[in-house]
Amino acid sequence: MKLFFSSTSPYVRKVMACAHELGVADRITLLPSNAHPVTRDAGIIAHNPLGKVPTLITDDGLVLYDSRVICEWLDATHNGHLFPRQGAARWQALVLQSLADGILDAALLARYEEAARPEALRWADWQQGQLDKVHTSLLALERAPQPLHERADIGTLALACALGYLDLRFDAWGWRGRFPHVAAWATGFMQRPSLQAKWALPG
Amino acid sequence: MKLFFSSTSPYVRKVMACAHELGVADRITLLPSNAHPVTRDAGIIAHNPLGKVPTLITDDGLVLYDSRVICEWLDATHNGHLFPRQGAARWQALVLQSLADGILDAALLARYEEAARPEALRWADWQQGQLDKVHTSLLALERAPQPLHERADIGTLALACALGYLDLRFDAWGWRGRFPHVAAWATGFMQRPSLQAKWALPG
């Protein structure tokens, strides 16, 4: 398998964490990418016309994206249990993944606003609106922490990757101080080898 | 069932189109919403901390989001065939949904840039980068149109909703003239009653 890779993409990390949990991370060849919302990557576009990472090419030549589809495919084809097959457990895990991906989408837009957009064109209300999505999401988990269990599934892995991205890009925002129950869960859950591993391009 | 609703949200439309295909659209009570990326809706946030539509509340009180999760739940609990259960058909449908959602995400960001952001803060390169994602995606479908089949599944329904959003908000961009094979498919597929139906809040 081949994966268009970026070392700082939280969605790539979600895919690699799932692959590690399934014991197949070392079967994935990482491909370089320069995905960016403004300057696009023709090498990715040739396979995934959205030009985004992660994009997976299977050994059979199937091209899969986005991270949700790749993770479910990895799980289904390697006899995993990251996606509960049916019933309440499935919907709980998928909703937690949606919450985590929603946190990430908001955090990425907030990041682009301050790191990609020219300073004179930044809109504070937009940045604030995106970070408020992160805030209300973490507040909901802090007040009703039953989704924060120790079992690795697509929900908890996605959430850990979202929180790891906040550590990476929004450390000054201080989410761990504001949401101590969520932070305590994250500190423990992030000890999993799948979340401790670092991936890099060959060479 | 209750659904936080917006008449112009393409993701709400995707959910309602799936519900219509499954014969359960009339069992969904539509709830008003004012979801917006900057001015947030506390009524939605009380159920979905991301504050986004669509958000579904089932008769058992389960809260489901985002559109992918809602559509799959509707299909699974009403014995549908919109999500192929396994094998190549499943991944093809899910990847087409990802492509459609990626087109929509880009189109929505392009729309916010011109409709929500103050004029002095607009960044032409960002708008262009988002519309280029739409362009390369439709170009890929135009050149390799095998995903454009007549069977209603989550992939084709999502794509029809994405293209319908381009008709609604980017008519002047002229996608139908640039991508005539995609447009011909869309014109035919959009005749389905699930895509002809209009939904509105009660009262």
mmCIF file of C-alpha atoms in Angstrom:
data_model
loop_
_atom_site.group_PDB
_atom_site.id
_atom_site.type_symbol
_atom_site.label_atom_id
_atom_site.label_comp_id
_atom_site.label_asym_id
_atom_site.label_seq_id
_atom_site.Cartn_x
_atom_site.Cartn_y
_atom_site.Cartn_z
ATOM 1 C CA MET A 1 0.000 0.000 0.000
ATOM 2 C CA LYS A 2 1.070 3.581 -0.640
ATOM 3 C CA LEU A 3 -0.068 6.648 1.242
ATOM 4 C CA PHE A 4 0.349 10.278 0.296
ATOM 5 C CA PHE A 5 1.870 11.546 3.493
ATOM 6 C CA SER A 6 2.443 14.709 5.470
ATOM 7 C CA SER A 7 4.184 14.582 8.825
ATOM 8 C CA THR A 8 1.958 17.297 10.344
ATOM 9 C CA SER A 9 -1.445 16.270 8.916
ATOM 10 C CA PRO A 10 -3.679 15.068 11.754
ATOM 11 C CA TYR A 11 -5.779 13.088 9.280
ATOM 12 C CA VAL A 12 -2.695 11.261 8.037
ATOM 13 C CA ARG A 13 -1.846 10.555 11.652
ATOM 14 C CA LYS A 14 -5.319 9.065 12.195
ATOM 15 C CA VAL A 15 -4.768 6.690 9.289
ATOM 16 C CA MET A 16 -1.309 5.663 10.491
ATOM 17 C CA ALA A 17 -2.539 5.180 14.067
ATOM 18 C CA CYS A 18 -5.280 2.846 12.771
ATOM 19 C CA ALA A 19 -2.744 0.991 10.617
ATOM 20 C CA HIS A 20 -0.472 0.606 13.649
ATOM 21 C CA GLU A 21 -3.342 -0.708 15.795
ATOM 22 C CA LEU A 22 -4.064 -3.229 13.032
ATOM 23 C CA GLY A 23 -0.398 -4.251 12.793
ATOM 24 C CA VAL A 24 0.015 -3.159 9.177
ATOM 25 C CA ALA A 25 1.749 0.229 9.467
ATOM 26 C CA ASP A 26 4.982 -1.237 8.119
ATOM 27 C CA ARG A 27 3.213 -2.392 4.964
ATOM 28 C CA ILE A 28 2.460 1.208 3.958
ATOM 29 C CA THR A 29 4.947 3.049 1.754
ATOM 30 C CA LEU A 30 4.827 6.757 2.464
ATOM 31 C CA LEU A 31 4.786 9.102 -0.535
ATOM 32 C CA PRO A 32 5.796 12.768 -0.311
ATOM 33 C CA SER A 33 3.145 15.436 -0.737
ATOM 34 C CA ASN A 34 2.750 19.163 -0.760
ATOM 35 C CA ALA A 35 -0.991 19.380 -0.147
ATOM 36 C CA HIS A 36 -2.002 22.959 0.644
ATOM 37 C CA PRO A 37 -5.346 24.735 0.231
ATOM 38 C CA VAL A 38 -3.929 27.370 -2.094
ATOM 39 C CA THR A 39 -0.874 25.840 -3.782
ATOM 40 C CA ARG A 40 -2.075 22.435 -4.923
ATOM 41 C CA ASP A 41 -0.148 19.175 -5.498
ATOM 42 C CA ALA A 42 -0.487 17.737 -9.004
ATOM 43 C CA GLY A 43 1.003 14.430 -7.886
ATOM 44 C CA ILE A 44 -1.896 13.813 -5.514
ATOM 45 C CA ILE A 45 -4.483 15.240 -7.911
ATOM 46 C CA ALA A 46 -3.528 12.567 -10.470
ATOM 47 C CA HIS A 47 -4.983 9.991 -8.035
ATOM 48 C CA ASN A 48 -7.395 12.014 -5.873
ATOM 49 C CA PRO A 49 -8.759 15.050 -7.726
ATOM 50 C CA LEU A 50 -9.314 16.866 -4.436
ATOM 51 C CA GLY A 51 -5.527 16.881 -4.025
ATOM 52 C CA LYS A 52 -5.672 16.114 -0.305
ATOM 53 C CA VAL A 53 -3.846 13.901 2.134
ATOM 54 C CA PRO A 54 -4.369 11.236 3.251
ATOM 55 C CA THR A 55 -4.933 9.353 -0.027
ATOM 56 C CA LEU A 56 -4.245 5.605 -0.042
ATOM 57 C CA ILE A 57 -3.442 3.439 -3.064
ATOM 58 C CA THR A 58 -4.019 -0.230 -2.295
ATOM 59 C CA ASP A 59 -1.945 -3.098 -3.679
ATOM 60 C CA ASP A 60 -4.817 -3.724 -6.103
ATOM 61 C CA GLY A 61 -4.680 -0.128 -7.327
ATOM 62 C CA LEU A 62 -7.836 1.008 -5.563
ATOM 63 C CA VAL A 63 -7.565 4.705 -4.616
ATOM 64 C CA LEU A 64 -9.199 5.519 -1.286
ATOM 65 C CA TYR A 65 -9.895 8.813 0.472
ATOM 66 C CA ASP A 66 -10.662 10.549 2.820
ATOM 67 C CA SER A 67 -9.343 9.394 6.220
ATOM 68 C CA ARG A 68 -12.718 7.933 7.255
ATOM 69 C CA VAL A 69 -12.880 5.701 4.211
ATOM 70 C CA ILE A 70 -9.222 4.667 4.448
ATOM 71 C CA CYS A 71 -9.522 3.794 8.150
ATOM 72 C CA GLU A 72 -12.679 1.743 7.623
ATOM 73 C CA TRP A 73 -11.119 -0.075 4.670
ATOM 74 C CA LEU A 74 -7.970 -0.872 6.658
ATOM 75 C CA ASP A 75 -10.125 -2.206 9.483
ATOM 76 C CA ALA A 76 -12.413 -4.257 7.249
ATOM 77 C CA THR A 77 -9.628 -5.818 5.194
ATOM 78 C CA HIS A 78 -7.405 -6.665 8.179
ATOM 79 C CA ASN A 79 -10.082 -8.193 10.375
ATOM 80 C CA GLY A 80 -9.969 -5.345 12.861
ATOM 81 C CA HIS A 81 -12.335 -4.112 15.539
ATOM 82 C CA LEU A 82 -11.776 -0.372 15.255
ATOM 83 C CA PHE A 83 -15.189 0.062 13.620
ATOM 84 C CA PRO A 84 -17.856 -1.750 15.629
ATOM 85 C CA ARG A 85 -19.876 -3.655 13.039
ATOM 86 C CA GLN A 86 -23.364 -2.674 14.185
ATOM 87 C CA GLY A 87 -25.613 -1.435 16.960
ATOM 88 C CA ALA A 88 -25.134 1.348 19.500
ATOM 89 C CA ALA A 89 -21.367 0.822 19.704
ATOM 90 C CA ARG A 90 -21.024 1.598 16.002
ATOM 91 C CA TRP A 91 -23.001 4.852 16.158
ATOM 92 C CA GLN A 92 -21.217 6.003 19.314
ATOM 93 C CA ALA A 93 -17.827 5.439 17.716
ATOM 94 C CA LEU A 94 -18.836 7.106 14.437
ATOM 95 C CA VAL A 95 -20.336 10.128 16.207
ATOM 96 C CA LEU A 96 -17.184 10.525 18.293
ATOM 97 C CA GLN A 97 -15.150 10.395 15.082
ATOM 98 C CA SER A 98 -17.442 13.105 13.640
ATOM 99 C CA LEU A 99 -16.898 15.235 16.722
ATOM 100 C CA ALA A 100 -13.129 14.754 16.498
ATOM 101 C CA ASP A 101 -13.080 15.515 12.769
ATOM 102 C CA GLY A 102 -15.244 18.587 13.401
ATOM 103 C CA ILE A 103 -12.763 19.790 16.023
ATOM 104 C CA LEU A 104 -9.962 19.223 13.525
ATOM 105 C CA ASP A 105 -11.718 20.943 10.621
ATOM 106 C CA ALA A 106 -12.301 23.993 12.823
ATOM 107 C CA ALA A 107 -8.746 23.969 14.168
ATOM 108 C CA LEU A 108 -7.307 23.649 10.659
ATOM 109 C CA LEU A 109 -9.371 26.623 9.434
ATOM 110 C CA ALA A 110 -8.205 28.627 12.460
ATOM 111 C CA ARG A 111 -4.641 27.606 11.669
ATOM 112 C CA TYR A 112 -4.900 28.583 7.983
ATOM 113 C CA GLU A 113 -6.311 31.951 9.031
ATOM 114 C CA GLU A 114 -3.192 32.776 11.024
ATOM 115 C CA ALA A 115 -0.504 30.786 9.201
ATOM 116 C CA ALA A 116 -1.485 30.895 5.506
ATOM 117 C CA ARG A 117 -3.581 34.023 4.953
ATOM 118 C CA PRO A 118 -1.797 37.367 4.532
ATOM 119 C CA GLU A 119 -1.969 39.273 7.809
ATOM 120 C CA ALA A 120 -3.928 42.198 6.387
ATOM 121 C CA LEU A 121 -6.748 39.849 5.272
ATOM 122 C CA ARG A 122 -7.324 38.009 8.540
ATOM 123 C CA TRP A 123 -10.810 38.126 10.054
ATOM 124 C CA ALA A 124 -10.821 37.829 13.826
ATOM 125 C CA ASP A 125 -14.515 36.817 13.988
ATOM 126 C CA TRP A 126 -13.875 33.825 11.715
ATOM 127 C CA GLN A 127 -10.902 32.670 13.767
ATOM 128 C CA GLN A 128 -12.946 33.095 16.934
ATOM 129 C CA GLY A 129 -15.938 31.225 15.498
ATOM 130 C CA GLN A 130 -13.743 28.250 14.572
ATOM 131 C CA LEU A 131 -12.021 28.155 17.965
ATOM 132 C CA ASP A 132 -15.421 28.410 19.646
ATOM 133 C CA LYS A 133 -16.397 25.143 17.925
ATOM 134 C CA VAL A 134 -13.347 23.559 19.508
ATOM 135 C CA HIS A 135 -14.249 25.127 22.862
ATOM 136 C CA THR A 136 -17.888 23.964 22.960
ATOM 137 C CA SER A 137 -16.844 20.484 21.805
ATOM 138 C CA LEU A 138 -14.231 20.048 24.525
ATOM 139 C CA LEU A 139 -16.614 21.546 27.099
ATOM 140 C CA ALA A 140 -19.244 18.952 26.180
ATOM 141 C CA LEU A 141 -16.700 16.135 26.647
ATOM 142 C CA GLU A 142 -15.508 17.649 29.937
ATOM 143 C CA ARG A 143 -19.083 17.691 31.284
ATOM 144 C CA ALA A 144 -20.179 14.335 29.864
ATOM 145 C CA PRO A 145 -16.988 12.270 29.559
ATOM 146 C CA GLN A 146 -18.514 8.843 28.933
ATOM 147 C CA PRO A 147 -17.116 8.711 25.357
ATOM 148 C CA LEU A 148 -13.599 8.950 26.836
ATOM 149 C CA HIS A 149 -12.972 5.246 27.351
ATOM 150 C CA GLU A 150 -9.746 3.298 27.150
ATOM 151 C CA ARG A 151 -10.717 1.072 24.227
ATOM 152 C CA ALA A 152 -9.075 2.008 20.948
ATOM 153 C CA ASP A 153 -11.714 2.421 18.269
ATOM 154 C CA ILE A 154 -12.164 4.887 15.446
ATOM 155 C CA GLY A 155 -13.774 7.375 17.838
ATOM 156 C CA THR A 156 -11.099 7.452 20.519
ATOM 157 C CA LEU A 157 -8.242 7.300 18.009
ATOM 158 C CA ALA A 158 -9.706 10.198 16.012
ATOM 159 C CA LEU A 159 -10.187 12.227 19.173
ATOM 160 C CA ALA A 160 -6.613 11.598 20.310
ATOM 161 C CA CYS A 161 -5.328 12.800 16.932
ATOM 162 C CA ALA A 162 -7.499 15.924 17.137
ATOM 163 C CA LEU A 163 -6.231 16.706 20.643
ATOM 164 C CA GLY A 164 -2.659 16.024 19.535
ATOM 165 C CA TYR A 165 -3.135 18.614 16.806
ATOM 166 C CA LEU A 166 -4.236 21.148 19.425
ATOM 167 C CA ASP A 167 -1.048 20.349 21.360
ATOM 168 C CA LEU A 168 0.979 20.880 18.163
ATOM 169 C CA ARG A 169 -0.583 24.101 16.865
ATOM 170 C CA PHE A 170 -2.603 25.670 19.678
ATOM 171 C CA ASP A 171 -0.539 24.957 22.758
ATOM 172 C CA ALA A 172 -0.811 28.615 23.828
ATOM 173 C CA TRP A 173 -4.620 28.326 23.821
ATOM 174 C CA GLY A 174 -4.252 26.134 26.900
ATOM 175 C CA TRP A 175 -6.941 23.512 26.290
ATOM 176 C CA ARG A 176 -5.400 21.134 28.833
ATOM 177 C CA GLY A 177 -5.852 23.673 31.634
ATOM 178 C CA ARG A 178 -9.414 24.483 30.615
ATOM 179 C CA PHE A 179 -10.571 20.895 30.231
ATOM 180 C CA PRO A 180 -8.697 18.836 32.830
ATOM 181 C CA HIS A 181 -10.794 15.648 32.526
ATOM 182 C CA VAL A 182 -10.300 15.547 28.776
ATOM 183 C CA ALA A 183 -6.594 16.278 29.261
ATOM 184 C CA ALA A 184 -6.202 13.495 31.812
ATOM 185 C CA TRP A 185 -7.848 11.026 29.433
ATOM 186 C CA ALA A 186 -5.656 12.228 26.552
ATOM 187 C CA THR A 187 -2.445 11.914 28.549
ATOM 188 C CA GLY A 188 -3.242 8.312 29.352
ATOM 189 C CA PHE A 189 -4.643 7.294 25.967
ATOM 190 C CA MET A 190 -1.752 8.876 24.075
ATOM 191 C CA GLN A 191 0.589 6.362 25.697
ATOM 192 C CA ARG A 192 -0.635 3.779 23.202
ATOM 193 C CA PRO A 193 2.218 2.745 20.876
ATOM 194 C CA SER A 194 0.043 3.686 17.878
ATOM 195 C CA LEU A 195 0.010 7.275 19.132
ATOM 196 C CA GLN A 196 3.619 7.357 20.323
ATOM 197 C CA ALA A 197 4.979 6.216 16.974
ATOM 198 C CA LYS A 198 6.466 8.794 14.637
ATOM 199 C CA TRP A 199 6.377 8.382 10.884
ATOM 200 C CA ALA A 200 8.608 9.985 8.311
ATOM 201 C CA LEU A 201 9.286 9.733 4.609
ATOM 202 C CA PRO A 202 11.967 7.235 3.601
ATOM 203 C CA GLY A 203 15.420 8.603 2.950
ATOM 204 C CA MET B 1 -37.056 11.661 14.481
ATOM 205 C CA LYS B 2 -36.069 15.311 14.584
ATOM 206 C CA LEU B 3 -33.561 17.040 12.332
ATOM 207 C CA PHE B 4 -31.959 20.445 12.768
ATOM 208 C CA PHE B 5 -32.704 21.862 9.355
ATOM 209 C CA SER B 6 -31.614 24.548 6.942
ATOM 210 C CA SER B 7 -33.295 24.896 3.573
ATOM 211 C CA THR B 8 -30.046 25.796 1.791
ATOM 212 C CA SER B 9 -27.627 23.342 3.471
ATOM 213 C CA PRO B 10 -26.466 20.768 0.917
ATOM 214 C CA TYR B 11 -25.616 18.324 3.719
ATOM 215 C CA VAL B 12 -29.158 18.588 5.083
ATOM 216 C CA ARG B 13 -30.388 17.949 1.563
ATOM 217 C CA LYS B 14 -28.241 14.812 1.360
ATOM 218 C CA VAL B 15 -29.838 13.494 4.556
ATOM 219 C CA MET B 16 -33.365 14.280 3.371
ATOM 220 C CA ALA B 17 -32.713 12.734 -0.049
ATOM 221 C CA CYS B 18 -31.571 9.527 1.655
ATOM 222 C CA ALA B 19 -34.615 9.587 3.933
ATOM 223 C CA HIS B 20 -36.872 10.040 0.897
ATOM 224 C CA GLU B 21 -35.204 7.143 -0.936
ATOM 225 C CA LEU B 22 -35.805 5.019 2.172
ATOM 226 C CA GLY B 23 -39.456 6.126 2.403
ATOM 227 C CA VAL B 24 -39.079 7.758 5.821
ATOM 228 C CA ALA B 25 -38.787 11.474 5.010
ATOM 229 C CA ASP B 26 -42.265 12.121 6.416
ATOM 230 C CA ARG B 27 -41.231 10.669 9.770
ATOM 231 C CA ILE B 28 -38.654 13.423 10.299
ATOM 232 C CA THR B 29 -39.730 16.569 12.124
ATOM 233 C CA LEU B 30 -37.703 19.532 10.914
ATOM 234 C CA LEU B 31 -36.325 21.887 13.572
ATOM 235 C CA PRO B 32 -35.272 25.469 12.817
ATOM 236 C CA SER B 33 -31.591 26.374 12.977
ATOM 237 C CA ASN B 34 -29.289 29.310 12.507
ATOM 238 C CA ALA B 35 -26.028 27.450 12.029
ATOM 239 C CA HIS B 36 -23.311 29.799 10.772
ATOM 240 C CA PRO B 37 -19.513 29.602 11.056
ATOM 241 C CA VAL B 38 -19.242 32.888 12.937
ATOM 242 C CA THR B 39 -22.571 33.420 14.701
ATOM 243 C CA ARG B 40 -23.305 30.099 16.374
ATOM 244 C CA ASP B 41 -26.637 28.450 17.299
ATOM 245 C CA ALA B 42 -26.947 27.547 20.988
ATOM 246 C CA GLY B 43 -30.003 25.383 20.284
ATOM 247 C CA ILE B 44 -27.967 23.020 18.130
ATOM 248 C CA ILE B 45 -24.919 23.191 20.401
ATOM 249 C CA ALA B 46 -27.035 21.808 23.274
ATOM 250 C CA HIS B 47 -27.247 18.548 21.268
ATOM 251 C CA ASN B 48 -24.216 18.684 18.944
ATOM 252 C CA PRO B 49 -21.385 20.769 20.401
ATOM 253 C CA LEU B 50 -20.090 21.548 16.918
ATOM 254 C CA GLY B 51 -23.316 23.492 16.355
ATOM 255 C CA LYS B 52 -23.753 22.260 12.800
ATOM 256 C CA VAL B 53 -26.569 21.024 10.605
ATOM 257 C CA PRO B 54 -27.569 18.338 9.895
ATOM 258 C CA THR B 55 -27.946 16.937 13.419
ATOM 259 C CA LEU B 56 -30.506 14.145 13.920
ATOM 260 C CA ILE B 57 -32.201 13.166 17.183
ATOM 261 C CA THR B 58 -33.672 9.675 16.945
ATOM 262 C CA ASP B 59 -36.892 8.536 18.631
ATOM 263 C CA ASP B 60 -34.679 6.840 21.242
ATOM 264 C CA GLY B 61 -32.849 10.099 21.967
ATOM 265 C CA LEU B 62 -29.643 9.167 20.163
ATOM 266 C CA VAL B 63 -27.959 12.264 18.707
ATOM 267 C CA LEU B 64 -26.284 11.638 15.358
ATOM 268 C CA TYR B 65 -24.036 13.810 13.196
ATOM 269 C CA ASP B 66 -22.574 14.536 10.663
ATOM 270 C CA SER B 67 -24.411 13.783 7.403
ATOM 271 C CA ARG B 68 -22.346 10.651 6.709
ATOM 272 C CA VAL B 69 -23.273 9.104 10.038
ATOM 273 C CA ILE B 70 -26.929 10.127 9.787
ATOM 274 C CA CYS B 71 -27.273 8.719 6.257
ATOM 275 C CA GLU B 72 -25.646 5.423 7.196
ATOM 276 C CA TRP B 73 -27.823 5.119 10.314
ATOM 277 C CA LEU B 74 -30.986 5.827 8.313
ATOM 278 C CA ASP B 75 -29.975 3.177 5.793
ATOM 279 C CA ALA B 76 -29.025 0.567 8.382
ATOM 280 C CA THR B 77 -32.138 1.007 10.516
ATOM 281 C CA HIS B 78 -34.579 1.047 7.599
ATOM 282 C CA ASN B 79 -33.198 -1.940 5.732
ATOM 283 C CA GLY B 80 -31.886 0.173 2.894
ATOM 284 C CA HIS B 81 -29.348 -0.413 0.169
ATOM 285 C CA LEU B 82 -27.838 3.062 -0.108
ATOM 286 C CA PHE B 83 -24.639 1.856 1.588
ATOM 287 C CA PRO B 84 -23.400 -1.353 -0.049
ATOM 288 C CA ARG B 85 -22.587 -3.649 2.854
ATOM 289 C CA GLN B 86 -19.149 -4.803 1.741
ATOM 290 C CA GLY B 87 -16.702 -5.330 -1.080
ATOM 291 C CA ALA B 88 -15.743 -3.106 -3.993
ATOM 292 C CA ALA B 89 -19.227 -1.602 -4.274
ATOM 293 C CA ARG B 90 -18.965 -0.238 -0.718
ATOM 294 C CA TRP B 91 -15.593 1.439 -1.258
ATOM 295 C CA GLN B 92 -16.624 2.874 -4.624
ATOM 296 C CA ALA B 93 -19.737 4.419 -3.086
ATOM 297 C CA LEU B 94 -17.872 5.752 -0.040
ATOM 298 C CA VAL B 95 -15.080 7.257 -2.150
ATOM 299 C CA LEU B 96 -17.634 8.950 -4.395
ATOM 300 C CA GLN B 97 -19.297 10.358 -1.274
ATOM 301 C CA SER B 98 -15.872 11.629 -0.127
ATOM 302 C CA LEU B 99 -15.332 13.275 -3.494
ATOM 303 C CA ALA B 100 -18.795 14.875 -3.348
ATOM 304 C CA ASP B 101 -18.278 16.065 0.232
ATOM 305 C CA GLY B 102 -14.857 17.411 -0.720
ATOM 306 C CA ILE B 103 -16.430 19.367 -3.590
ATOM 307 C CA LEU B 104 -19.014 20.704 -1.156
ATOM 308 C CA ASP B 105 -16.510 21.631 1.541
ATOM 309 C CA ALA B 106 -14.486 23.578 -1.022
ATOM 310 C CA ALA B 107 -17.577 25.226 -2.499
ATOM 311 C CA LEU B 108 -18.828 26.210 0.968
ATOM 312 C CA LEU B 109 -15.474 27.793 1.848
ATOM 313 C CA ALA B 110 -15.518 29.662 -1.473
ATOM 314 C CA ARG B 111 -19.060 30.793 -0.683
ATOM 315 C CA TYR B 112 -18.166 31.990 2.831
ATOM 316 C CA GLU B 113 -15.245 33.927 1.365
ATOM 317 C CA GLU B 114 -17.549 35.966 -0.843
ATOM 318 C CA ALA B 115 -20.796 35.978 1.146
ATOM 319 C CA ALA B 116 -19.771 36.078 4.817
ATOM 320 C CA ARG B 117 -16.313 37.657 5.027
ATOM 321 C CA PRO B 118 -16.055 41.473 4.914
ATOM 322 C CA GLU B 119 -15.045 42.526 1.417
ATOM 323 C CA ALA B 120 -11.773 44.143 2.502
ATOM 324 C CA LEU B 121 -10.586 40.849 4.030
ATOM 325 C CA ARG B 122 -11.177 38.555 1.060
ATOM 326 C CA TRP B 123 -8.223 36.615 -0.314
ATOM 327 C CA ALA B 124 -8.523 35.837 -4.008
ATOM 328 C CA ASP B 125 -5.919 33.025 -3.879
ATOM 329 C CA TRP B 126 -7.943 31.170 -1.230
ATOM 330 C CA GLN B 127 -11.166 31.478 -3.215
ATOM 331 C CA GLN B 128 -9.314 30.316 -6.336
ATOM 332 C CA GLY B 129 -7.710 27.374 -4.512
ATOM 333 C CA GLN B 130 -11.084 26.159 -3.295
ATOM 334 C CA LEU B 131 -12.737 26.510 -6.699
ATOM 335 C CA ASP B 132 -9.780 24.699 -8.258
ATOM 336 C CA LYS B 133 -10.601 21.690 -6.055
ATOM 337 C CA VAL B 134 -14.088 21.738 -7.537
ATOM 338 C CA HIS B 135 -12.627 22.117 -11.030
ATOM 339 C CA THR B 136 -10.158 19.221 -10.827
ATOM 340 C CA SER B 137 -12.814 17.006 -9.245
ATOM 341 C CA LEU B 138 -15.374 17.636 -11.977
ATOM 342 C CA LEU B 139 -12.664 17.281 -14.625
ATOM 343 C CA ALA B 140 -11.767 13.849 -13.263
ATOM 344 C CA LEU B 141 -15.416 12.766 -13.448
ATOM 345 C CA GLU B 142 -15.759 14.205 -16.940
ATOM 346 C CA ARG B 143 -12.759 12.178 -18.162
ATOM 347 C CA ALA B 144 -13.537 8.974 -16.236
ATOM 348 C CA PRO B 145 -17.295 8.966 -15.794
ATOM 349 C CA GLN B 146 -17.806 5.372 -14.646
ATOM 350 C CA PRO B 147 -18.908 6.486 -11.139
ATOM 351 C CA LEU B 148 -21.838 8.332 -12.773
ATOM 352 C CA HIS B 149 -24.339 5.485 -12.790
ATOM 353 C CA GLU B 150 -28.110 5.574 -12.463
ATOM 354 C CA ARG B 151 -28.347 3.608 -9.225
ATOM 355 C CA ALA B 152 -29.111 5.699 -6.160
ATOM 356 C CA ASP B 153 -26.542 5.017 -3.473
ATOM 357 C CA ILE B 154 -24.748 7.243 -1.008
ATOM 358 C CA GLY B 155 -22.160 8.164 -3.627
ATOM 359 C CA THR B 156 -24.498 9.250 -6.409
ATOM 360 C CA LEU B 157 -26.908 10.983 -4.019
ATOM 361 C CA ALA B 158 -24.070 12.926 -2.380
ATOM 362 C CA LEU B 159 -22.713 13.933 -5.778
ATOM 363 C CA ALA B 160 -26.131 15.117 -6.950
ATOM 364 C CA CYS B 161 -26.448 17.279 -3.820
ATOM 365 C CA ALA B 162 -22.978 18.726 -4.380
ATOM 366 C CA LEU B 163 -23.780 19.558 -7.994
ATOM 367 C CA GLY B 164 -27.128 21.017 -6.943
ATOM 368 C CA TYR B 165 -25.257 23.318 -4.587
ATOM 369 C CA LEU B 166 -23.093 24.511 -7.478
ATOM 370 C CA ASP B 167 -26.308 25.240 -9.418
ATOM 371 C CA LEU B 168 -27.622 27.207 -6.418
ATOM 372 C CA ARG B 169 -24.546 29.257 -5.511
ATOM 373 C CA PHE B 170 -22.115 29.125 -8.429
ATOM 374 C CA ASP B 171 -24.372 29.201 -11.455
ATOM 375 C CA ALA B 172 -22.253 31.959 -13.003
ATOM 376 C CA TRP B 173 -19.171 29.736 -12.794
ATOM 377 C CA GLY B 174 -20.737 27.669 -15.573
ATOM 378 C CA TRP B 175 -19.817 24.125 -14.501
ATOM 379 C CA ARG B 176 -22.474 22.600 -16.750
ATOM 380 C CA GLY B 177 -20.872 24.085 -19.838
ATOM 381 C CA ARG B 178 -17.366 23.054 -18.805
ATOM 382 C CA PHE B 179 -18.250 19.484 -17.893
ATOM 383 C CA PRO B 180 -21.021 18.376 -20.251
ATOM 384 C CA HIS B 181 -20.908 14.646 -19.432
ATOM 385 C CA VAL B 182 -21.238 15.346 -15.722
ATOM 386 C CA ALA B 183 -24.015 17.830 -16.446
ATOM 387 C CA ALA B 184 -25.927 15.329 -18.596
ATOM 388 C CA TRP B 185 -25.731 12.746 -15.832
ATOM 389 C CA ALA B 186 -26.850 15.305 -13.248
ATOM 390 C CA THR B 187 -29.816 16.448 -15.316
ATOM 391 C CA GLY B 188 -31.076 12.884 -15.559
ATOM 392 C CA PHE B 189 -30.290 11.762 -12.034
ATOM 393 C CA MET B 190 -31.829 14.887 -10.495
ATOM 394 C CA GLN B 191 -35.219 13.779 -11.862
ATOM 395 C CA ARG B 192 -35.446 11.312 -8.973
ATOM 396 C CA PRO B 193 -38.310 12.254 -6.634
ATOM 397 C CA SER B 194 -35.849 12.326 -3.718
ATOM 398 C CA LEU B 195 -33.979 15.147 -5.457
ATOM 399 C CA GLN B 196 -37.058 16.935 -6.795
ATOM 400 C CA ALA B 197 -38.694 17.157 -3.376
ATOM 401 C CA LYS B 198 -38.534 20.432 -1.481
ATOM 402 C CA TRP B 199 -38.504 20.561 2.297
ATOM 403 C CA ALA B 200 -39.465 23.441 4.528
ATOM 404 C CA LEU B 201 -40.012 24.080 8.208
ATOM 405 C CA PRO B 202 -43.567 23.498 9.440
ATOM 406 C CA GLY B 203 -45.842 26.515 9.793
#
